[in-house]
mmCIF file of C-alpha atoms and ligand atoms in Angstrom:
data_model
loop_
_atom_site.group_PDB
_atom_site.id
_atom_site.type_symbol
_atom_site.label_atom_id
_atom_site.label_comp_id
_atom_site.label_asym_id
_atom_site.label_seq_id
_atom_site.Cartn_x
_atom_site.Cartn_y
_atom_site.Cartn_z
ATOM 1 C CA MET J 211 72.958 25.463 165.291
ATOM 2 C CA LYS J 212 73.400 27.362 162.045
ATOM 3 C CA ARG J 213 74.910 30.860 162.156
ATOM 4 C CA ARG J 214 72.566 33.665 161.225
ATOM 5 C CA VAL J 215 73.025 35.893 158.197
ATOM 6 C CA PHE J 216 70.959 38.874 157.154
ATOM 7 C CA LEU J 217 70.849 40.302 153.607
ATOM 8 C CA THR J 218 69.521 43.812 153.069
ATOM 9 C CA ARG J 219 68.442 42.733 149.570
ATOM 10 C CA ARG J 220 68.264 39.610 147.384
ATOM 11 C CA LEU J 221 71.407 38.309 145.748
ATOM 12 C CA HIS J 222 71.572 35.865 142.816
ATOM 13 C CA ASP J 223 69.764 32.546 143.324
ATOM 14 C CA PHE J 224 73.019 30.544 143.123
ATOM 15 C CA ALA J 225 74.465 32.640 145.937
ATOM 16 C CA LEU J 226 71.379 32.291 148.109
ATOM 17 C CA LYS J 227 71.411 28.521 147.576
ATOM 18 C CA LYS J 228 75.003 28.328 148.806
ATOM 19 C CA LEU J 229 74.255 30.548 151.781
ATOM 20 C CA LYS J 230 71.158 28.529 152.756
ATOM 21 C CA LYS J 231 73.210 25.320 152.940
ATOM 22 C CA LYS J 232 75.430 26.777 155.637
ATOM 23 C CA TYR J 233 73.464 29.480 157.391
ATOM 24 C CA GLN J 234 70.094 30.465 158.622
ATOM 25 C CA ILE J 235 69.439 33.360 156.274
ATOM 26 C CA GLU J 236 66.912 36.146 156.195
ATOM 27 C CA ILE J 237 66.475 38.543 153.288
ATOM 28 C CA HIS J 238 64.896 41.943 153.559
ATOM 29 C CA SER J 239 61.984 42.437 151.189
ATOM 30 C CA GLY J 240 60.110 45.675 150.727
ATOM 31 C CA LYS J 241 61.414 49.199 150.648
ATOM 32 C CA ILE J 242 64.994 49.657 149.336
ATOM 33 C CA PRO J 243 67.174 50.756 151.020
ATOM 34 C CA ILE J 244 66.063 48.863 154.082
ATOM 35 C CA PRO J 245 64.686 51.296 156.691
ATOM 36 C CA LYS J 246 67.186 51.890 159.474
ATOM 37 C CA SER J 247 64.555 50.974 162.077
ATOM 38 C CA LYS J 248 64.422 47.425 160.645
ATOM 39 C CA LEU J 249 68.189 47.131 160.303
ATOM 40 C CA ARG J 250 68.554 48.180 163.951
ATOM 41 C CA ILE J 251 66.522 45.127 164.972
ATOM 42 C CA LYS J 252 68.091 42.658 162.533
ATOM 43 C CA ILE J 253 71.725 43.560 163.115
ATOM 44 C CA LYS J 254 71.373 42.703 166.804
ATOM 45 C CA GLU J 255 70.712 39.056 166.027
ATOM 46 C CA VAL J 256 73.112 38.064 163.283
ATOM 47 C CA ASP J 257 76.658 36.745 162.774
ATOM 48 C CA GLY J 258 76.988 38.043 159.236
ATOM 49 C CA LEU J 259 75.550 40.952 157.269
ATOM 50 C CA ILE J 260 75.413 41.319 153.486
ATOM 51 C CA CYS J 261 74.775 44.897 152.443
ATOM 52 C CA PHE J 262 74.832 47.223 149.431
ATOM 53 C CA PRO J 263 76.359 50.668 148.811
ATOM 54 C CA TYR J 264 73.154 52.501 149.772
ATOM 55 C CA ASP J 265 72.979 50.879 153.239
ATOM 56 C CA LYS J 266 74.633 53.188 155.723
ATOM 57 C CA ILE J 267 76.338 51.058 158.372
ATOM 58 C CA ASP J 268 77.275 53.569 161.048
ATOM 59 C CA LYS J 269 78.506 53.525 164.658
ATOM 60 C CA GLU J 270 74.991 53.226 166.057
ATOM 61 C CA LEU J 271 74.309 50.029 164.089
ATOM 62 C CA ILE J 272 77.730 48.558 164.839
ATOM 63 C CA ASP J 273 77.170 49.179 168.565
ATOM 64 C CA LEU J 274 73.956 47.156 168.389
ATOM 65 C CA ALA J 275 75.626 44.240 166.608
ATOM 66 C CA LYS J 276 76.635 42.052 169.503
ATOM 67 C CA ASN J 277 77.319 38.841 167.510
ATOM 68 C CA LEU J 278 78.371 40.343 164.209
ATOM 69 C CA LYS J 279 81.636 39.013 162.810
ATOM 70 C CA VAL J 280 81.557 40.309 159.272
ATOM 71 C CA ILE J 281 79.964 42.969 157.096
ATOM 72 C CA SER J 282 80.202 41.898 153.477
ATOM 73 C CA THR J 283 79.335 44.617 150.976
ATOM 74 C CA TYR J 284 78.349 43.926 147.386
ATOM 75 C CA SER J 285 80.532 46.785 146.094
ATOM 76 C CA VAL J 286 84.115 47.976 145.870
ATOM 77 C CA GLY J 287 83.188 51.303 147.458
ATOM 78 C CA PHE J 288 82.937 51.141 151.248
ATOM 79 C CA ASP J 289 82.242 54.777 152.066
ATOM 80 C CA HIS J 290 78.817 53.702 153.417
ATOM 81 C CA ILE J 291 80.427 51.685 156.231
ATOM 82 C CA ASP J 292 82.227 53.060 159.266
ATOM 83 C CA THR J 293 85.162 50.736 158.635
ATOM 84 C CA ASP J 294 87.352 52.170 161.414
ATOM 85 C CA TYR J 295 84.643 51.565 163.969
ATOM 86 C CA ALA J 296 83.982 48.069 162.612
ATOM 87 C CA LYS J 297 87.684 47.285 163.000
ATOM 88 C CA LYS J 298 87.688 48.664 166.547
ATOM 89 C CA ASN J 299 84.864 46.224 167.275
ATOM 90 C CA LYS J 300 86.738 43.348 165.619
ATOM 91 C CA ILE J 301 84.207 43.081 162.803
ATOM 92 C CA PHE J 302 85.652 42.260 159.390
ATOM 93 C CA VAL J 303 84.535 44.278 156.360
ATOM 94 C CA GLY J 304 84.638 42.444 153.021
ATOM 95 C CA TYR J 305 84.306 44.179 149.637
ATOM 96 C CA THR J 306 84.523 43.281 145.928
ATOM 97 C CA PRO J 307 87.436 44.942 144.112
ATOM 98 C CA GLU J 308 89.035 43.710 140.855
ATOM 99 C CA VAL J 309 86.074 41.760 139.441
ATOM 100 C CA LEU J 310 84.219 44.965 138.601
ATOM 101 C CA THR J 311 87.191 46.925 137.289
ATOM 102 C CA ASN J 312 86.704 46.185 133.569
ATOM 103 C CA ALA J 313 82.949 46.719 133.603
ATOM 104 C CA THR J 314 83.263 50.081 135.356
ATOM 105 C CA ALA J 315 86.123 51.274 133.134
ATOM 106 C CA ASP J 316 84.052 50.225 130.094
ATOM 107 C CA LEU J 317 81.120 52.265 131.335
ATOM 108 C CA ALA J 318 83.324 55.311 131.986
ATOM 109 C CA PHE J 319 84.713 55.034 128.473
ATOM 110 C CA SER J 320 81.262 54.596 126.948
ATOM 111 C CA LEU J 321 80.139 57.765 128.749
ATOM 112 C CA ILE J 322 83.123 59.642 127.285
ATOM 113 C CA ILE J 323 82.192 58.546 123.759
ATOM 114 C CA ASP J 324 78.514 59.198 124.399
ATOM 115 C CA VAL J 325 78.904 62.770 125.613
ATOM 116 C CA LEU J 326 81.535 63.758 123.026
ATOM 117 C CA ARG J 327 79.616 62.212 120.107
ATOM 118 C CA ARG J 328 76.224 63.233 121.512
ATOM 119 C CA VAL J 329 74.696 59.754 121.189
ATOM 120 C CA SER J 330 72.122 59.899 124.012
ATOM 121 C CA GLU J 331 71.297 63.485 123.110
ATOM 122 C CA GLY J 332 70.506 62.325 119.566
ATOM 123 C CA ASP J 333 68.352 59.521 120.913
ATOM 124 C CA ARG J 334 66.379 62.083 122.948
ATOM 125 C CA ILE J 335 65.984 64.298 119.871
ATOM 126 C CA ILE J 336 64.637 61.433 117.761
ATOM 127 C CA ARG J 337 62.241 60.189 120.440
ATOM 128 C CA ALA J 338 60.919 63.735 120.908
ATOM 129 C CA GLY J 339 60.194 63.911 117.153
ATOM 130 C CA LYS J 340 62.703 66.750 116.735
ATOM 131 C CA TRP J 341 64.877 65.203 114.016
ATOM 132 C CA THR J 342 63.116 66.744 111.074
ATOM 133 C CA GLU J 343 65.948 67.417 108.615
ATOM 134 C CA ILE J 344 69.124 65.530 107.634
ATOM 135 C CA TYR J 345 72.011 67.272 109.410
ATOM 136 C CA GLY J 346 74.351 69.417 107.334
ATOM 137 C CA ALA J 347 78.015 70.403 107.625
ATOM 138 C CA TYR J 348 77.627 72.513 110.767
ATOM 139 C CA ASP J 349 74.690 70.784 112.390
ATOM 140 C CA TYR J 350 74.830 68.529 115.418
ATOM 141 C CA VAL J 351 78.578 68.006 115.354
ATOM 142 C CA GLY J 352 80.355 66.172 118.151
ATOM 143 C CA LEU J 353 84.058 65.990 118.945
ATOM 144 C CA ASP J 354 86.911 63.582 118.202
ATOM 145 C CA LEU J 355 88.429 61.630 121.070
ATOM 146 C CA GLN J 356 91.741 61.304 119.262
ATOM 147 C CA HIS J 357 94.476 63.655 120.581
ATOM 148 C CA LYS J 358 92.261 64.974 123.409
ATOM 149 C CA THR J 359 93.780 65.087 126.893
ATOM 150 C CA LEU J 360 92.072 62.734 129.304
ATOM 151 C CA GLY J 361 92.674 63.599 132.962
ATOM 152 C CA ILE J 362 92.163 60.625 135.252
ATOM 153 C CA LEU J 363 91.629 61.499 138.890
ATOM 154 C CA GLY J 364 92.468 58.303 140.767
ATOM 155 C CA LEU J 365 94.687 56.033 138.700
ATOM 156 C CA GLY J 366 93.934 52.906 140.696
ATOM 157 C CA ARG J 367 92.322 49.716 139.417
ATOM 158 C CA ILE J 368 89.526 51.350 137.410
ATOM 159 C CA GLY J 369 91.473 54.491 136.457
ATOM 160 C CA SER J 370 94.386 52.533 134.991
ATOM 161 C CA THR J 371 92.028 50.208 133.104
ATOM 162 C CA LEU J 372 90.363 53.287 131.630
ATOM 163 C CA ALA J 373 93.826 54.546 130.611
ATOM 164 C CA LYS J 374 94.347 51.387 128.520
ATOM 165 C CA ARG J 375 91.089 52.009 126.674
ATOM 166 C CA ALA J 376 91.960 55.676 126.129
ATOM 167 C CA ARG J 377 95.373 54.789 124.725
ATOM 168 C CA ALA J 378 93.758 52.651 122.060
ATOM 169 C CA PHE J 379 91.869 55.790 121.003
ATOM 170 C CA ASP J 380 95.111 57.821 120.733
ATOM 171 C CA MET J 381 94.289 60.072 123.638
ATOM 172 C CA LYS J 382 96.885 61.867 125.734
ATOM 173 C CA ILE J 383 96.576 60.795 129.366
ATOM 174 C CA VAL J 384 97.466 62.683 132.528
ATOM 175 C CA TYR J 385 96.529 61.538 136.027
ATOM 176 C CA HIS J 386 96.553 62.579 139.637
ATOM 177 C CA ASN J 387 96.757 60.412 142.774
ATOM 178 C CA ARG J 388 98.024 61.418 146.184
ATOM 179 C CA MET J 389 101.144 59.421 145.287
ATOM 180 C CA PRO J 390 102.397 58.872 141.731
ATOM 181 C CA ILE J 391 102.621 55.269 140.526
ATOM 182 C CA SER J 392 106.048 53.881 139.568
ATOM 183 C CA LYS J 393 107.806 55.223 136.470
ATOM 184 C CA THR J 394 107.714 51.727 134.981
ATOM 185 C CA LYS J 395 103.939 51.546 135.361
ATOM 186 C CA GLU J 396 103.554 55.074 134.021
ATOM 187 C CA LYS J 397 105.499 54.085 130.931
ATOM 188 C CA LEU J 398 103.510 50.901 130.475
ATOM 189 C CA LEU J 399 100.205 52.761 130.663
ATOM 190 C CA GLY J 400 101.450 55.799 128.729
ATOM 191 C CA VAL J 401 100.393 58.252 131.439
ATOM 192 C CA ASN J 402 101.961 61.330 133.017
ATOM 193 C CA TYR J 403 101.587 62.438 136.627
ATOM 194 C CA VAL J 404 100.356 66.004 137.251
ATOM 195 C CA SER J 405 99.155 67.975 140.262
ATOM 196 C CA PHE J 406 95.407 68.225 140.836
ATOM 197 C CA ASP J 407 95.492 71.847 139.638
ATOM 198 C CA LYS J 408 97.276 70.937 136.411
ATOM 199 C CA LEU J 409 94.865 68.066 135.830
ATOM 200 C CA ILE J 410 91.841 70.354 135.968
ATOM 201 C CA LEU J 411 93.535 73.096 133.927
ATOM 202 C CA GLN J 412 94.868 70.858 131.129
ATOM 203 C CA SER J 413 92.250 68.182 130.611
ATOM 204 C CA ASP J 414 89.682 68.116 127.820
ATOM 205 C CA ILE J 415 87.926 65.313 129.666
ATOM 206 C CA ILE J 416 88.204 64.584 133.391
ATOM 207 C CA SER J 417 87.164 61.153 134.617
ATOM 208 C CA ILE J 418 86.771 60.647 138.372
ATOM 209 C CA HIS J 419 87.933 57.340 139.902
ATOM 210 C CA VAL J 420 88.828 58.236 143.493
ATOM 211 C CA PRO J 421 86.872 56.807 146.421
ATOM 212 C CA HIS J 422 84.499 59.071 148.320
ATOM 213 C CA THR J 423 86.309 60.162 151.495
ATOM 214 C CA ASN J 424 86.511 63.304 153.642
ATOM 215 C CA GLU J 425 89.267 64.474 151.297
ATOM 216 C CA THR J 426 87.288 63.973 148.081
ATOM 217 C CA ASP J 427 83.880 65.081 149.355
ATOM 218 C CA GLN J 428 82.567 67.891 147.059
ATOM 219 C CA LEU J 429 86.026 68.106 145.495
ATOM 220 C CA PHE J 430 84.453 69.287 142.258
ATOM 221 C CA ASN J 431 82.851 72.587 143.099
ATOM 222 C CA LYS J 432 82.462 76.158 141.818
ATOM 223 C CA LYS J 433 86.175 76.896 142.301
ATOM 224 C CA VAL J 434 87.244 73.871 140.275
ATOM 225 C CA PHE J 435 84.678 74.399 137.508
ATOM 226 C CA LYS J 436 85.987 77.952 137.088
ATOM 227 C CA LYS J 437 89.492 76.596 136.480
ATOM 228 C CA MET J 438 88.462 73.878 134.009
ATOM 229 C CA LYS J 439 88.554 74.530 130.265
ATOM 230 C CA LYS J 440 85.274 75.888 128.938
ATOM 231 C CA SER J 441 85.463 73.068 126.383
ATOM 232 C CA ALA J 442 86.010 70.358 129.043
ATOM 233 C CA PHE J 443 83.747 67.448 129.949
ATOM 234 C CA LEU J 444 83.384 65.868 133.387
ATOM 235 C CA ILE J 445 82.764 62.135 133.760
ATOM 236 C CA ASN J 446 81.863 60.573 137.101
ATOM 237 C CA THR J 447 81.517 56.845 137.689
ATOM 238 C CA ALA J 448 82.958 57.002 141.233
ATOM 239 C CA ARG J 449 80.560 58.478 143.809
ATOM 240 C CA GLY J 450 78.015 61.303 143.527
ATOM 241 C CA LYS J 451 79.185 63.104 146.650
ATOM 242 C CA ILE J 452 82.560 63.899 145.041
ATOM 243 C CA ILE J 453 80.760 66.545 142.968
ATOM 244 C CA ASN J 454 78.819 69.510 144.303
ATOM 245 C CA GLU J 455 75.773 68.978 142.083
ATOM 246 C CA LYS J 456 74.344 72.479 142.566
ATOM 247 C CA ASP J 457 77.639 73.993 141.405
ATOM 248 C CA LEU J 458 77.758 71.554 138.484
ATOM 249 C CA VAL J 459 74.300 72.620 137.314
ATOM 250 C CA ILE J 460 75.387 76.289 137.425
ATOM 251 C CA ALA J 461 78.660 75.493 135.631
ATOM 252 C CA LEU J 462 76.759 73.700 132.845
ATOM 253 C CA LYS J 463 74.082 76.366 132.526
ATOM 254 C CA LYS J 464 76.666 79.177 132.458
ATOM 255 C CA LYS J 465 78.768 77.174 129.976
ATOM 256 C CA MET J 466 81.757 77.191 132.328
ATOM 257 C CA ILE J 467 82.291 73.611 131.101
ATOM 258 C CA ALA J 468 81.043 71.857 127.952
ATOM 259 C CA GLY J 469 79.200 68.864 129.374
ATOM 260 C CA ALA J 470 79.082 65.984 131.798
ATOM 261 C CA ALA J 471 78.330 62.278 131.914
ATOM 262 C CA LEU J 472 77.349 60.839 135.269
ATOM 263 C CA ASP J 473 76.635 57.374 136.600
ATOM 264 C CA VAL J 474 76.421 58.418 140.247
ATOM 265 C CA PHE J 475 74.556 61.160 142.096
ATOM 266 C CA GLN J 476 74.278 62.818 145.496
ATOM 267 C CA ILE J 477 70.880 61.177 145.981
ATOM 268 C CA GLU J 478 70.006 57.985 144.116
ATOM 269 C CA PRO J 479 67.774 57.309 142.296
ATOM 270 C CA ILE J 480 68.019 60.853 140.906
ATOM 271 C CA ASN J 481 64.638 62.595 140.783
ATOM 272 C CA LYS J 482 63.179 62.964 137.282
ATOM 273 C CA ASN J 483 62.749 66.693 137.927
ATOM 274 C CA HIS J 484 66.380 67.194 138.955
ATOM 275 C CA PRO J 485 67.841 70.175 137.021
ATOM 276 C CA LEU J 486 70.458 67.851 135.462
ATOM 277 C CA THR J 487 67.679 66.008 133.611
ATOM 278 C CA ARG J 488 66.831 69.193 131.722
ATOM 279 C CA ILE J 489 70.340 69.942 130.441
ATOM 280 C CA GLN J 490 70.962 68.482 126.982
ATOM 281 C CA ASN J 491 74.773 68.208 127.084
ATOM 282 C CA VAL J 492 74.581 65.819 130.028
ATOM 283 C CA VAL J 493 74.399 62.033 129.876
ATOM 284 C CA LEU J 494 72.842 60.317 132.874
ATOM 285 C CA ALA J 495 73.219 56.640 133.750
ATOM 286 C CA PRO J 496 71.411 54.905 136.644
ATOM 287 C CA HIS J 497 74.490 53.779 138.661
ATOM 288 C CA ILE J 498 75.356 50.850 136.395
ATOM 289 C CA GLY J 499 79.171 50.936 136.539
ATOM 290 C CA SER J 500 79.515 47.288 137.575
ATOM 291 C CA SER J 501 76.219 46.184 136.130
ATOM 292 C CA THR J 502 76.970 43.424 133.659
ATOM 293 C CA LYS J 503 75.641 39.899 134.080
ATOM 294 C CA GLU J 504 79.148 38.411 134.349
ATOM 295 C CA THR J 505 80.487 41.013 136.752
ATOM 296 C CA ARG J 506 77.478 40.981 139.036
ATOM 297 C CA GLU J 507 77.725 37.183 139.343
ATOM 298 C CA LYS J 508 81.412 37.421 140.245
ATOM 299 C CA MET J 509 80.601 40.116 142.796
ATOM 300 C CA ALA J 510 78.005 37.824 144.383
ATOM 301 C CA GLU J 511 80.540 34.991 144.584
ATOM 302 C CA ILE J 512 83.082 37.202 146.332
ATOM 303 C CA THR J 513 80.464 38.712 148.615
ATOM 304 C CA ILE J 514 79.524 35.291 149.963
ATOM 305 C CA LYS J 515 83.134 34.077 150.150
ATOM 306 C CA ASN J 516 84.060 37.178 152.145
ATOM 307 C CA LEU J 517 81.132 36.483 154.440
ATOM 308 C CA GLU J 518 82.055 32.802 154.910
ATOM 309 C CA HIS J 519 85.640 33.719 155.803
ATOM 310 C CA GLY J 520 84.534 36.400 158.250
ATOM 311 C CA ILE J 521 82.039 34.157 160.026
ATOM 312 C CA ARG J 522 84.784 31.565 160.530
ATOM 313 C CA GLY J 523 86.918 34.296 162.121
ATOM 314 C CA LYS J 524 89.197 34.431 159.088
ATOM 315 C CA ARG J 525 90.121 37.552 157.176
ATOM 316 C CA PRO J 526 87.830 37.971 154.112
ATOM 317 C CA ILE J 527 89.502 37.391 150.731
ATOM 318 C CA TYR J 528 89.103 41.101 150.050
ATOM 319 C CA SER J 529 89.165 42.819 153.387
ATOM 320 C CA VAL J 530 89.066 46.519 154.239
ATOM 321 C CA GLY J 531 91.499 47.613 156.891
ATOM 322 C CA TYR J 532 92.410 44.362 158.637
HETATM 323 P P1 NAP Q 890 91.300 51.986 143.797
HETATM 324 O O1 NAP Q 890 91.987 50.921 143.015
HETATM 325 O O2 NAP Q 890 91.478 52.032 145.270
HETATM 326 O O3 NAP Q 890 91.740 53.386 143.160
HETATM 327 C C1 NAP Q 890 91.497 54.626 143.768
HETATM 328 C C2 NAP Q 890 92.581 55.599 143.329
HETATM 329 O O4 NAP Q 890 92.259 56.891 143.856
HETATM 330 C C3 NAP Q 890 93.986 55.243 143.801
HETATM 331 O O5 NAP Q 890 94.844 55.338 142.708
HETATM 332 C C4 NAP Q 890 94.306 56.306 144.856
HETATM 333 O O6 NAP Q 890 95.688 56.611 144.808
HETATM 334 C C5 NAP Q 890 93.451 57.483 144.381
HETATM 335 N N1 NAP Q 890 93.047 58.382 145.472
HETATM 336 C C6 NAP Q 890 92.470 58.064 146.651
HETATM 337 N N2 NAP Q 890 92.235 59.165 147.381
HETATM 338 C C7 NAP Q 890 92.672 60.211 146.626
HETATM 339 C C8 NAP Q 890 92.711 61.610 146.818
HETATM 340 N N3 NAP Q 890 92.249 62.175 147.947
HETATM 341 N N4 NAP Q 890 93.234 62.386 145.849
HETATM 342 C C9 NAP Q 890 93.722 61.818 144.704
HETATM 343 N N5 NAP Q 890 93.717 60.508 144.459
HETATM 344 C C10 NAP Q 890 93.195 59.704 145.414
HETATM 345 O O7 NAP Q 890 89.726 51.950 143.558
HETATM 346 P P2 NAP Q 890 88.914 51.410 142.284
HETATM 347 O O8 NAP Q 890 88.664 49.955 142.422
HETATM 348 O O9 NAP Q 890 89.567 51.923 141.059
HETATM 349 O O10 NAP Q 890 87.506 52.138 142.537
HETATM 350 C C11 NAP Q 890 87.409 53.541 142.606
HETATM 351 C C12 NAP Q 890 86.026 53.965 143.058
HETATM 352 O O11 NAP Q 890 85.096 53.754 142.012
HETATM 353 C C13 NAP Q 890 85.444 53.178 144.236
HETATM 354 O O12 NAP Q 890 85.868 53.686 145.476
HETATM 355 C C14 NAP Q 890 83.949 53.300 144.048
HETATM 356 O O13 NAP Q 890 83.455 54.350 144.841
HETATM 357 C C15 NAP Q 890 83.801 53.648 142.574
HETATM 358 N N6 NAP Q 890 83.045 52.619 141.822
HETATM 359 C C16 NAP Q 890 81.844 52.925 141.275
HETATM 360 C C17 NAP Q 890 81.164 51.994 140.537
HETATM 361 C C18 NAP Q 890 79.844 52.310 139.878
HETATM 362 O O14 NAP Q 890 78.997 51.447 139.810
HETATM 363 N N7 NAP Q 890 79.665 53.482 139.349
HETATM 364 C C19 NAP Q 890 81.689 50.704 140.375
HETATM 365 C C20 NAP Q 890 82.921 50.428 140.932
HETATM 366 C C21 NAP Q 890 83.603 51.385 141.652
HETATM 367 P P3 NAP Q 890 96.464 57.215 146.103
HETATM 368 O O15 NAP Q 890 96.105 56.318 147.239
HETATM 369 O O16 NAP Q 890 97.905 57.210 145.715
HETATM 370 O O17 NAP Q 890 95.937 58.599 146.269
#
């Protein structure tokens, strides 16, 4: 008898075809994210689960999953899964690092250019019929990237790929991790290690690339915004919960910082009436860090490979924890 696999949402057709050959699969259709009440029922029956970053896989669900061997998430972030509890229950957790690194670093860099050169803001002005005169010497000026200090919080896969892009634009790069990378790597990337405090004090642009954990939850709050340069910009392509959004709105309105560009939010999709949507020096993207055709296909491939490994009792190719 074929093993059973449940997907909380459709994946690419090629991936579904492969899965169907080996497993008895069921795909949730309807409301996204899948209601917990439905997931409670489905998780009881299956050997493998494919989920997405908005599906919270907590202790309660893991306790119900009597046959489950693997949770395979279509994301590099795994803050939505209780990975410790999964491990305790001998359930593998697979995730998709590396393949999405370039796409996400590209998006972070495009947000930096966008907010400093006011591209999306200009688009909004034109569409609203407010571009009525050719701009003069002092009108609608943006800022150079060259010689600005970029502070990268989380110089891991995505952070260090962003550093390479920033170097090509002649930016100065500082970074903060819990542990500095090796001197050789620092030299190669052209980056300097600083404390978190120095990073927020010195940077003209801060780009967040840490995972969302207890340590990084609401890390960017009133206190931090007060310390940042008034001319600084905040970029977030990591996770929405790393920023206290209420404090960010106040900081932007009170001009404590110069602007922000965000791909991720506390609640997604962000409501069209959210105060951030009414602030002009903010660029908003609909959580598209990894969203290129090529990257998404590679993510699907890894997601199913991780699942196949886990169902066979083997460690997924990319495995969280164990
Ligand atoms: P990664 O390679 O694991 O890098 C994370 C970095 O953060 C590491 O250098 C780590 O260094 C540092 N870090 C972790 N906790 C920290 C803390 N408390 N304080 C300071 N530094 C800390 O991860 P990645 O592949 O670059 O991905 C980063 C995150 O991006 C993911 O977790 C995900 O949430 C997000 N993401 C979003 C999208 C999107 O669509 N917007 C797409 C992909 C990824 P130390 O361990 O030395 O501290």
